[in-house]
Amino acid sequence: TMLRVAIMGLGSYGTRVAEAMEACKKAKLVGVISGTPSKITDWQAKYDIPEKNCYNYENFDAIRDNPDIDAVYIITPNALHHPQALRVAAAGKHVICEKPMALNAKEGREMVEACKNAGVKLLVGYRMHFEANTLEVIRMREAGAFGEIKFFQGLSGFRIGDPTQWRLDKALAGGGAMMDIGIYSVNGARYMIGAEPEWVTAQETKTDPVKFKEGVDETIMFQFGFPGGVVASCLSTYSMSNLDRFFLNGTEGFAEMQPSTGYGPIKGKTHKGPLDKPHITHQTVQMDRMAEIILEGDTAKVAVDGEEGLKDLIIIDTIYKAVKSGRKEKIKLG
Ligand code: NAD
């Protein structure tokens, strides 16, 4: 059996996911939800999507009565994830939602609750959790190859263009670089170290207040404390191109990855040698694994559910709080 997926939001990333899904063995694109009729007809032709599986943002609640769609993959601007996920859950369909799962922890919690109450799964598009070299570093860490983990560095950024895009609009993005790209270092610190941060300090710098308006962060440096004195140091920015590097160090060795979260191939090495697992399109592996998680209830070694997305939102809320207060802030994940 295949997971039959409808994509909501036929923008640049939705297009990438749809193309990657053509190589999937367990997931299939069968429907679309879009506000642009011409995109719908293009996608219908390209992916052989029947008229009855096409919806717009006004009428997609009717997906409830469509037995041929199992899950909706929400790939719209950040602020829409929460209201759209609640509607998909109410329609009784599984929710796959892009990162950031929502704008803040309050919204994230409501999404987790709504999906639980509706009896549907909620997964977040954290594709790195399925990437082979990333999984190899995690496997090595769990096997003790790096000794006791002591330090992680995460650098996440790109130079953002068009100042009129939704990513630079606080109402649609919920923030700036942190919501969009800094989240990779937040989530990465957790999966690379294999623990949850207890506190954070953070500092913001802004060189262009015209492009990066109030509430839209350009650059934030942040530091986490983990149990046992483990520390992490991270940078989130919209002002440096191709900033994409993870570094993990323990008492016995290290792993470094650059690029570490881009579309790949992920490259890097450990003190034992190069990371050389073959590259497979991330979104292909992600959607096949998500199909297994949803259809077969396979949750082994996967940290991409709503609870995980919510943890990142709690941490990001606390980073913004630490930027404002200038103090070390406690992270309350419980
Ligand atoms: P995009 O601007 O290319 O596409 C967004 C789509 O949403 C467009 O088709 C647009 O028409 C549609 N849309 C619907 N309602 C809208 C509204 N009110 N305002 C603006 N657009 C509206 O953006 P994208 O790069 O595809 O990003 C979409 C989501 O995917 C974001 O949440 C982003 O963080 C996430 N994303 C994830 C990855 C990843 O690697 N996991 C990569 C890129 C983007």
XYZ file of C-alpha atoms and ligand atoms in Angstrom:
378
model
C 0.000 0.000 0.000
C 1.080 3.553 -0.803
C 0.600 6.684 1.259
C -1.605 8.879 -0.948
C -0.562 12.486 -0.443
C -2.037 15.851 -1.421
C 0.341 18.816 -1.442
C -0.977 22.141 -0.144
C 0.995 25.115 -1.503
C 2.497 24.641 -4.963
C 5.450 27.024 -4.481
C 9.162 26.415 -4.845
C 9.523 23.797 -2.109
C 6.218 22.105 -2.922
C 7.498 21.710 -6.473
C 10.744 20.161 -5.208
C 8.859 17.695 -2.992
C 6.531 16.682 -5.840
C 9.473 15.989 -8.160
C 11.283 13.989 -5.465
C 8.143 11.933 -4.792
C 8.204 10.583 -8.342
C 10.983 8.229 -7.173
C 9.115 7.136 -4.018
C 8.109 3.504 -3.562
C 5.703 3.984 -0.663
C 4.296 7.489 -1.147
C 2.436 8.940 -4.115
C 1.283 12.426 -5.017
C -2.452 12.131 -5.742
C -3.892 15.573 -4.976
C -3.271 19.314 -4.771
C -4.573 22.286 -2.809
C -3.776 25.671 -4.342
C -5.182 29.158 -4.800
C -3.888 29.360 -8.370
C -6.076 27.504 -10.933
C -3.333 27.552 -13.613
C -0.911 25.758 -11.273
C -3.565 23.143 -10.558
C -4.036 22.363 -14.254
C -0.256 22.236 -14.800
C 0.188 19.799 -11.922
C -2.798 17.719 -13.011
C -1.179 17.215 -16.403
C 2.311 16.588 -15.050
C 1.304 14.153 -12.271
C -1.911 12.708 -13.666
C -4.034 14.104 -10.823
C -7.813 13.604 -11.175
C -10.121 16.624 -10.942
C -11.818 15.221 -7.847
C -8.492 15.429 -5.906
C -8.012 19.162 -6.593
C -8.970 21.749 -3.990
C -8.485 25.427 -3.185
C -7.944 27.165 0.169
C -11.685 27.792 0.567
C -13.040 24.322 -0.126
C -10.352 21.896 1.064
C -12.329 20.918 4.194
C -14.280 18.684 1.790
C -11.206 16.454 1.609
C -12.954 14.746 4.547
C -15.253 13.042 2.011
C -12.401 11.935 -0.270
C -11.399 8.323 0.444
C -8.495 8.501 -2.037
C -6.307 10.899 -0.003
C -4.561 9.779 3.215
C -2.399 12.774 4.106
C -1.940 16.455 3.323
C 1.582 17.915 3.115
C 1.371 21.610 4.095
C 4.077 23.607 2.236
C 2.771 27.166 2.602
C 4.211 30.270 4.350
C 4.852 29.640 8.063
C 1.875 31.589 9.449
C -0.574 29.404 7.513
C 0.680 26.081 8.911
C -1.341 26.284 12.143
C -4.786 27.173 10.751
C -4.349 24.807 7.794
C -3.168 21.906 9.984
C -6.200 22.320 12.242
C -8.499 22.135 9.201
C -6.714 19.078 7.763
C -6.921 17.317 11.139
C -10.617 18.197 11.412
C -11.059 16.607 7.984
C -9.582 13.406 9.405
C -6.425 13.348 7.266
C -2.829 12.866 8.461
C -0.811 16.079 8.563
C 2.710 16.475 7.238
C 3.786 20.057 7.878
C 6.826 22.009 6.769
C 9.212 23.592 9.257
C 8.777 25.694 11.298
C 5.693 23.722 12.337
C 4.048 26.976 13.520
C 4.903 30.510 14.638
C 5.244 29.742 18.355
C 4.826 27.052 21.004
C 1.201 27.979 21.729
C 0.214 27.278 18.126
C 2.387 24.162 18.045
C 0.707 22.762 21.142
C -2.741 23.354 19.613
C -1.675 21.437 16.485
C -0.367 18.482 18.515
C -3.610 18.410 20.537
C -5.857 18.758 17.469
C -4.143 15.886 15.648
C -4.210 13.701 18.746
C -7.941 14.367 19.237
C -8.673 13.718 15.567
C -6.695 10.465 15.656
C -4.354 11.537 12.847
C -0.556 11.639 12.734
C 1.362 14.939 12.707
C 4.840 14.896 11.147
C 7.218 17.793 10.447
C 9.329 18.021 7.279
C 12.657 17.572 9.080
C 14.327 15.819 6.131
C 17.796 15.578 7.764
C 16.503 12.860 10.098
C 16.431 10.515 7.081
C 19.760 11.542 5.508
C 22.347 8.758 5.469
C 25.500 10.667 6.531
C 23.593 12.438 9.316
C 22.284 9.074 10.521
C 25.835 7.669 10.352
C 27.157 10.423 12.653
C 24.267 9.767 15.065
C 25.009 6.023 14.927
C 28.708 6.647 15.656
C 27.844 8.933 18.570
C 25.500 6.314 20.039
C 28.243 3.687 19.639
C 30.589 5.929 21.630
C 32.950 6.736 18.740
C 33.345 10.366 19.836
C 33.666 9.538 23.539
C 31.672 11.817 25.784
C 30.093 14.603 23.711
C 31.211 18.045 24.900
C 30.517 20.608 22.173
C 28.409 21.319 19.097
C 28.668 24.224 16.683
C 25.855 24.938 14.209
C 26.104 27.629 11.533
C 22.970 28.140 9.446
C 22.384 30.915 6.958
C 21.968 32.226 3.466
C 21.804 35.643 1.849
C 18.184 36.488 1.287
C 17.153 38.355 -1.873
C 13.836 40.025 -2.787
C 12.844 42.280 0.147
C 9.121 41.904 -0.684
C 8.977 38.111 -0.169
C 6.893 36.543 2.628
C 10.048 35.373 4.435
C 10.750 39.039 5.335
C 7.150 39.735 6.390
C 6.742 39.180 10.140
C 3.024 38.380 9.791
C 3.649 35.490 7.368
C 7.095 34.328 8.532
C 6.715 34.773 12.294
C 10.252 36.163 12.525
C 13.297 36.174 10.303
C 16.282 33.919 9.709
C 15.707 32.014 12.968
C 12.282 30.694 11.893
C 13.517 29.772 8.439
C 17.131 28.620 8.608
C 18.308 29.031 12.223
C 15.855 26.249 13.095
C 18.286 23.825 11.403
C 20.912 24.601 14.055
C 18.275 24.363 16.803
C 17.072 20.948 15.655
C 20.646 19.954 14.700
C 22.064 20.735 18.147
C 19.473 18.323 19.567
C 20.018 15.434 17.148
C 23.791 15.804 16.899
C 24.293 15.933 20.703
C 21.422 13.550 21.400
C 20.072 15.539 24.360
C 17.748 18.440 25.164
C 19.069 21.928 25.976
C 18.368 23.302 29.479
C 19.204 26.993 28.970
C 19.991 29.487 26.236
C 21.701 32.853 25.867
C 21.289 34.832 22.644
C 22.444 38.019 20.956
C 20.961 39.722 17.902
C 22.702 41.973 15.388
C 21.001 43.864 12.571
C 22.924 45.666 9.828
C 19.955 46.486 7.578
C 16.854 47.640 9.498
C 15.098 48.587 6.259
C 15.223 45.075 4.796
C 14.878 43.382 8.203
C 11.985 45.178 9.878
C 10.881 45.045 13.511
C 10.385 41.417 14.506
C 12.323 40.053 11.508
C 15.730 38.875 12.740
C 18.723 39.132 10.425
C 21.425 37.518 12.575
C 21.158 35.820 15.974
C 23.993 34.093 17.814
C 22.828 31.669 20.486
C 24.381 29.321 23.000
C 22.813 26.276 24.655
C 23.659 24.479 27.855
C 22.873 20.751 27.946
C 22.938 18.353 30.903
C 26.413 17.495 32.155
C 28.056 20.724 31.017
C 27.746 20.054 27.271
C 27.566 23.333 25.343
C 26.522 24.437 21.860
C 27.262 27.632 19.968
C 25.123 28.547 16.955
C 24.574 31.254 14.369
C 21.421 32.010 12.372
C 21.632 34.568 9.576
C 20.056 35.948 6.414
C 23.260 37.809 5.473
C 25.871 35.204 4.546
C 25.721 32.903 1.567
C 26.079 29.141 1.945
C 26.620 29.156 5.690
C 25.835 25.521 6.450
C 28.200 23.793 8.839
C 27.882 21.408 11.797
C 30.756 20.472 14.088
C 30.490 17.973 16.936
C 33.303 17.227 19.355
C 33.661 14.735 22.170
C 36.460 13.528 24.423
C 37.612 11.017 21.791
C 36.859 12.511 18.397
C 34.838 14.757 16.130
C 32.433 14.972 13.212
C 32.231 17.904 10.833
C 29.713 18.381 8.048
C 29.638 21.074 5.381
C 27.141 21.316 3.830
C 25.256 19.895 6.794
C 21.586 20.582 6.028
C 21.439 21.781 2.402
C 19.730 19.660 -0.214
C 22.937 17.730 -0.529
C 25.050 15.809 -1.028
C 25.961 16.193 2.646
C 29.746 16.150 2.944
C 32.098 15.836 5.850
C 34.369 13.692 7.909
C 34.979 12.334 11.345
C 38.307 11.593 13.079
C 37.895 8.085 11.600
C 37.572 9.207 7.975
C 35.233 10.680 5.396
C 31.449 10.473 5.543
C 30.778 8.570 2.342
C 27.201 7.281 2.361
C 25.694 7.761 -1.094
C 23.407 10.736 -1.669
C 19.723 10.062 -2.287
C 17.355 12.996 -2.825
C 16.370 13.889 0.728
C 12.690 14.395 0.038
C 12.406 10.981 -1.668
C 13.768 9.168 1.383
C 11.765 11.404 3.712
C 8.438 10.676 2.024
C 9.071 6.925 1.816
C 9.978 6.844 5.513
C 7.015 9.049 6.450
C 4.761 6.642 4.570
C 6.147 3.817 6.716
C 5.657 5.857 9.891
C 2.044 6.698 8.994
C 0.944 3.412 7.406
C 2.935 0.930 9.460
C 3.240 2.871 12.715
C 7.036 2.624 12.434
C 8.462 5.206 14.814
C 11.867 3.606 15.353
C 14.632 6.188 15.481
C 12.512 8.929 14.021
C 12.266 12.319 15.650
C 10.008 14.157 13.260
C 6.617 14.106 14.966
C 4.611 17.070 16.247
C 6.072 16.758 19.751
C 9.547 17.263 18.258
C 8.399 20.214 16.181
C 6.854 21.673 19.336
C 10.156 21.324 21.237
C 11.925 23.398 18.577
C 9.204 26.059 18.846
C 9.563 26.181 22.655
C 13.335 26.583 22.187
C 12.925 29.318 19.538
C 10.417 31.191 21.765
C 13.079 31.038 24.503
C 15.837 32.233 22.131
C 13.741 35.315 21.275
C 13.103 35.821 25.009
C 16.855 35.626 25.701
C 17.576 38.162 22.936
C 15.167 40.583 24.637
C 16.265 39.989 28.225
C 19.989 39.664 27.571
C 19.976 36.958 30.230
C 20.453 33.211 30.395
C 16.920 31.799 30.002
C 15.739 28.382 31.170
C 14.211 26.189 28.439
C 11.036 24.472 29.692
C 10.381 21.537 27.366
C 8.253 19.544 29.832
P 7.147 29.767 -1.724
O 6.870 31.211 -1.538
O 7.978 29.342 -2.864
O 5.775 28.942 -1.812
C 4.703 29.207 -0.941
C 3.420 28.841 -1.635
O 2.320 29.142 -0.769
C 3.208 29.624 -2.936
O 2.813 28.745 -3.956
C 2.081 30.588 -2.596
O 1.256 30.864 -3.711
C 1.315 29.814 -1.551
N 0.506 30.652 -0.659
C -0.713 30.301 -0.219
N -1.241 31.270 0.537
C -0.348 32.269 0.573
C -0.333 33.550 1.179
N -1.357 33.985 1.948
N 0.757 34.307 1.014
C 1.798 33.889 0.279
N 1.828 32.677 -0.335
C 0.765 31.880 -0.199
O 7.784 29.282 -0.348
P 8.563 27.903 -0.108
O 10.007 28.158 -0.206
O 7.963 26.847 -0.934
O 8.270 27.642 1.454
C 7.039 27.084 1.899
C 7.255 26.392 3.251
O 8.199 25.341 3.094
C 7.825 27.294 4.351
O 7.226 26.984 5.576
C 9.296 26.945 4.384
O 9.890 27.134 5.658
C 9.271 25.481 4.003
N 10.514 25.039 3.342
C 11.145 23.935 3.807
C 12.307 23.478 3.209
C 12.976 22.226 3.695
O 14.077 21.930 3.232
N 12.363 21.468 4.575
C 12.833 24.181 2.132
C 12.163 25.303 1.656
C 11.004 25.734 2.276
